Amino acid sequence: MTGPLEIDWVALRTSAREVAGRAHAPYSGLRVGAAGTDRNGTIVIGCNVENASFGLTLCAECGLVSAQRAAGAGPLVAVSVVAGDGAPLVPCGRCRQLLMEAGGPDLLLDADPRPRRLGELLPAAFTGDDLTQRRDGNV
Ligand code: THU
């Protein structure tokens, strides 16, 4: 039997703030840090990395999901994304899509006054199921 998960939101937000401090954001001036955990408590982090060729920018959540895979972590159950001011930041649309595949609709996102489900922020998401069901039969 597995009981309800205890998420240490203070630790997650603290990790997100720390990694935001290591972001490379000289063009926008907006530092972003992300920290997430799987159900076993494996913590992964990421920060945004900008480039002089602006369109190449990597959001903090891109680094986060790469770190999730690199660490061999399981599906993410809780994520804190913060800006350089330390307060939660809502993930951009693209990153909601990334997080959907990394954790699913029940993933909890840090927010004030309380965490929000990803399924609330990205309802009716396109997923791998749509590919399976809709692609040409011979692909
Ligand atoms: N950014 C993120 O890292 N994650 C988001 O969800 C929103 C935007 C970054 C990208 C860019 O470096 C800066 O914030 C301004 O858009």
mmCIF file of C-alpha atoms and ligand atoms in Angstrom:
data_model
loop_
_atom_site.group_PDB
_atom_site.id
_atom_site.type_symbol
_atom_site.label_atom_id
_atom_site.label_comp_id
_atom_site.label_asym_id
_atom_site.label_seq_id
_atom_site.Cartn_x
_atom_site.Cartn_y
_atom_site.Cartn_z
ATOM 1 C CA MET A 1 0.000 0.000 0.000
ATOM 2 C CA THR A 2 1.205 3.469 -0.811
ATOM 3 C CA GLY A 3 -0.227 6.360 1.156
ATOM 4 C CA PRO A 4 -0.580 9.962 0.051
ATOM 5 C CA LEU A 5 2.703 11.543 -0.939
ATOM 6 C CA GLU A 6 4.262 14.088 1.377
ATOM 7 C CA ILE A 7 5.812 16.805 -0.772
ATOM 8 C CA ASP A 8 8.454 18.992 0.850
ATOM 9 C CA TRP A 9 7.466 22.193 -0.934
ATOM 10 C CA VAL A 10 9.875 24.326 1.081
ATOM 11 C CA ALA A 11 12.827 22.174 -0.011
ATOM 12 C CA LEU A 12 11.672 22.164 -3.632
ATOM 13 C CA ARG A 13 11.242 25.930 -3.776
ATOM 14 C CA THR A 14 14.590 26.416 -2.068
ATOM 15 C CA SER A 15 16.290 24.219 -4.693
ATOM 16 C CA ALA A 16 14.532 26.112 -7.487
ATOM 17 C CA ARG A 17 15.708 29.443 -6.060
ATOM 18 C CA GLU A 18 19.281 28.179 -5.804
ATOM 19 C CA VAL A 19 19.423 26.950 -9.384
ATOM 20 C CA ALA A 20 17.778 30.157 -10.658
ATOM 21 C CA GLY A 21 20.899 31.877 -9.372
ATOM 22 C CA ARG A 22 22.945 29.833 -11.843
ATOM 23 C CA ALA A 23 20.785 30.681 -14.885
ATOM 24 C CA HIS A 24 22.315 32.267 -17.969
ATOM 25 C CA ALA A 25 19.814 35.019 -18.744
ATOM 26 C CA PRO A 26 21.771 38.105 -19.854
ATOM 27 C CA TYR A 27 19.321 38.972 -22.655
ATOM 28 C CA SER A 28 15.933 38.817 -20.956
ATOM 29 C CA GLY A 29 17.162 39.486 -17.425
ATOM 30 C CA LEU A 30 14.654 36.891 -16.194
ATOM 31 C CA ARG A 31 16.344 34.105 -14.281
ATOM 32 C CA VAL A 32 14.267 30.938 -13.894
ATOM 33 C CA GLY A 33 14.945 27.903 -11.740
ATOM 34 C CA ALA A 34 13.038 24.635 -11.624
ATOM 35 C CA ALA A 35 13.207 21.749 -9.162
ATOM 36 C CA GLY A 36 11.159 18.595 -9.266
ATOM 37 C CA THR A 37 10.838 15.311 -7.464
ATOM 38 C CA ASP A 38 9.688 11.833 -8.371
ATOM 39 C CA ARG A 39 7.698 9.740 -5.909
ATOM 40 C CA ASN A 40 10.896 8.267 -4.428
ATOM 41 C CA GLY A 41 12.243 11.693 -3.532
ATOM 42 C CA THR A 42 14.848 11.961 -6.282
ATOM 43 C CA ILE A 43 15.297 15.710 -6.846
ATOM 44 C CA VAL A 44 16.210 17.102 -10.252
ATOM 45 C CA ILE A 45 16.869 20.722 -11.192
ATOM 46 C CA GLY A 46 17.238 22.975 -14.218
ATOM 47 C CA CYS A 47 17.727 26.635 -15.101
ATOM 48 C CA ASN A 48 17.161 28.703 -18.223
ATOM 49 C CA VAL A 49 20.060 29.105 -20.623
ATOM 50 C CA GLU A 50 19.835 31.926 -23.164
ATOM 51 C CA ASN A 51 21.923 32.431 -26.273
ATOM 52 C CA ALA A 52 22.993 35.392 -28.402
ATOM 53 C CA SER A 53 20.881 33.727 -31.083
ATOM 54 C CA PHE A 54 17.736 34.392 -29.061
ATOM 55 C CA GLY A 55 15.571 31.634 -30.508
ATOM 56 C CA LEU A 56 17.893 28.994 -29.107
ATOM 57 C CA THR A 57 16.892 29.781 -25.526
ATOM 58 C CA LEU A 58 16.366 26.777 -23.276
ATOM 59 C CA CYS A 59 13.742 27.208 -20.583
ATOM 60 C CA ALA A 60 14.481 25.993 -17.067
ATOM 61 C CA GLU A 61 11.980 23.182 -17.552
ATOM 62 C CA CYS A 62 13.976 21.894 -20.551
ATOM 63 C CA GLY A 63 16.978 21.424 -18.280
ATOM 64 C CA LEU A 64 14.719 19.907 -15.641
ATOM 65 C CA VAL A 65 13.331 17.162 -17.873
ATOM 66 C CA SER A 66 16.775 16.437 -19.280
ATOM 67 C CA ALA A 67 18.086 16.075 -15.724
ATOM 68 C CA GLN A 68 15.140 13.797 -14.907
ATOM 69 C CA ARG A 69 16.146 11.426 -17.686
ATOM 70 C CA ALA A 70 19.869 11.727 -16.944
ATOM 71 C CA ALA A 71 19.292 10.867 -13.278
ATOM 72 C CA GLY A 72 17.104 7.887 -14.108
ATOM 73 C CA ALA A 73 14.319 9.489 -12.072
ATOM 74 C CA GLY A 74 10.736 8.360 -12.385
ATOM 75 C CA PRO A 75 7.737 10.475 -13.376
ATOM 76 C CA LEU A 76 7.769 13.864 -11.713
ATOM 77 C CA VAL A 77 5.069 14.281 -9.055
ATOM 78 C CA ALA A 78 5.833 17.851 -7.938
ATOM 79 C CA VAL A 79 7.711 20.763 -9.511
ATOM 80 C CA SER A 80 8.583 24.247 -8.326
ATOM 81 C CA VAL A 81 9.415 26.849 -10.972
ATOM 82 C CA VAL A 82 10.524 30.235 -9.681
ATOM 83 C CA ALA A 83 11.860 33.463 -11.124
ATOM 84 C CA GLY A 84 14.919 35.282 -9.839
ATOM 85 C CA ASP A 85 12.731 37.093 -7.297
ATOM 86 C CA GLY A 86 12.102 33.724 -5.646
ATOM 87 C CA ALA A 87 8.352 33.581 -6.289
ATOM 88 C CA PRO A 88 6.619 30.858 -8.349
ATOM 89 C CA LEU A 89 6.384 31.420 -12.101
ATOM 90 C CA VAL A 90 3.749 29.734 -14.270
ATOM 91 C CA PRO A 91 5.460 27.626 -16.931
ATOM 92 C CA CYS A 92 5.143 28.790 -20.521
ATOM 93 C CA GLY A 93 2.909 26.819 -22.864
ATOM 94 C CA ARG A 94 5.707 24.775 -24.375
ATOM 95 C CA CYS A 95 6.958 23.789 -20.951
ATOM 96 C CA ARG A 96 3.493 22.777 -19.772
ATOM 97 C CA GLN A 97 3.610 20.315 -22.658
ATOM 98 C CA LEU A 98 7.080 19.097 -21.612
ATOM 99 C CA LEU A 99 5.956 18.682 -18.019
ATOM 100 C CA MET A 100 2.848 16.779 -19.129
ATOM 101 C CA GLU A 101 5.034 14.058 -20.619
ATOM 102 C CA ALA A 102 7.448 14.167 -17.668
ATOM 103 C CA GLY A 103 4.760 13.812 -15.017
ATOM 104 C CA GLY A 104 1.218 13.715 -16.360
ATOM 105 C CA PRO A 105 -1.894 15.691 -15.454
ATOM 106 C CA ASP A 106 -1.642 14.940 -11.719
ATOM 107 C CA LEU A 107 1.779 16.582 -11.455
ATOM 108 C CA LEU A 108 1.556 19.359 -8.860
ATOM 109 C CA LEU A 109 3.059 22.759 -9.631
ATOM 110 C CA ASP A 110 4.171 25.100 -6.884
ATOM 111 C CA ALA A 111 1.884 28.139 -6.635
ATOM 112 C CA ASP A 112 0.610 30.523 -4.009
ATOM 113 C CA PRO A 113 -1.525 30.071 -2.038
ATOM 114 C CA ARG A 114 -1.541 26.364 -2.942
ATOM 115 C CA PRO A 115 -0.111 23.986 -5.570
ATOM 116 C CA ARG A 116 -2.000 23.551 -8.840
ATOM 117 C CA ARG A 117 -2.461 20.416 -10.947
ATOM 118 C CA LEU A 118 -0.831 20.491 -14.355
ATOM 119 C CA GLY A 119 -4.077 19.154 -15.831
ATOM 120 C CA GLU A 120 -5.707 22.422 -14.764
ATOM 121 C CA LEU A 121 -3.047 24.481 -16.547
ATOM 122 C CA LEU A 122 -2.981 22.341 -19.694
ATOM 123 C CA PRO A 123 -6.434 20.807 -20.150
ATOM 124 C CA ALA A 124 -7.157 18.503 -23.091
ATOM 125 C CA ALA A 125 -3.447 18.031 -23.772
ATOM 126 C CA PHE A 126 -2.058 16.423 -26.892
ATOM 127 C CA THR A 127 -0.154 13.297 -25.799
ATOM 128 C CA GLY A 128 1.493 10.183 -27.142
ATOM 129 C CA ASP A 129 -1.957 8.535 -27.141
ATOM 130 C CA ASP A 130 -2.999 10.870 -29.952
ATOM 131 C CA LEU A 131 -0.024 9.679 -31.985
ATOM 132 C CA THR A 132 -0.798 6.036 -31.333
ATOM 133 C CA GLN A 133 -4.430 6.421 -32.277
ATOM 134 C CA ARG A 134 -4.216 8.799 -35.197
ATOM 135 C CA ARG A 135 -1.060 8.200 -37.208
ATOM 136 C CA ASP A 136 -1.021 6.372 -40.527
ATOM 137 C CA GLY A 137 -1.319 2.628 -40.038
ATOM 138 C CA ASN A 138 1.953 1.890 -41.808
ATOM 139 C CA VAL A 139 4.153 4.241 -39.709
HETATM 140 N N1 THU B 1 11.497 30.904 -19.214
HETATM 141 C C1 THU B 1 11.667 29.705 -18.589
HETATM 142 O O1 THU B 1 12.813 29.296 -18.313
HETATM 143 N N2 THU B 1 10.574 28.965 -18.311
HETATM 144 C C2 THU B 1 9.294 29.364 -18.526
HETATM 145 O O2 THU B 1 8.364 28.608 -18.291
HETATM 146 C C3 THU B 1 9.033 30.727 -18.996
HETATM 147 C C4 THU B 1 10.203 31.406 -19.608
HETATM 148 C C5 THU B 1 12.691 31.696 -19.553
HETATM 149 C C6 THU B 1 13.034 31.665 -21.006
HETATM 150 C C7 THU B 1 13.816 32.959 -21.166
HETATM 151 O O3 THU B 1 15.184 32.708 -20.844
HETATM 152 C C8 THU B 1 13.226 33.874 -20.104
HETATM 153 O O4 THU B 1 12.488 33.044 -19.222
HETATM 154 C C9 THU B 1 12.310 34.941 -20.655
HETATM 155 O O5 THU B 1 11.308 34.398 -21.443
#
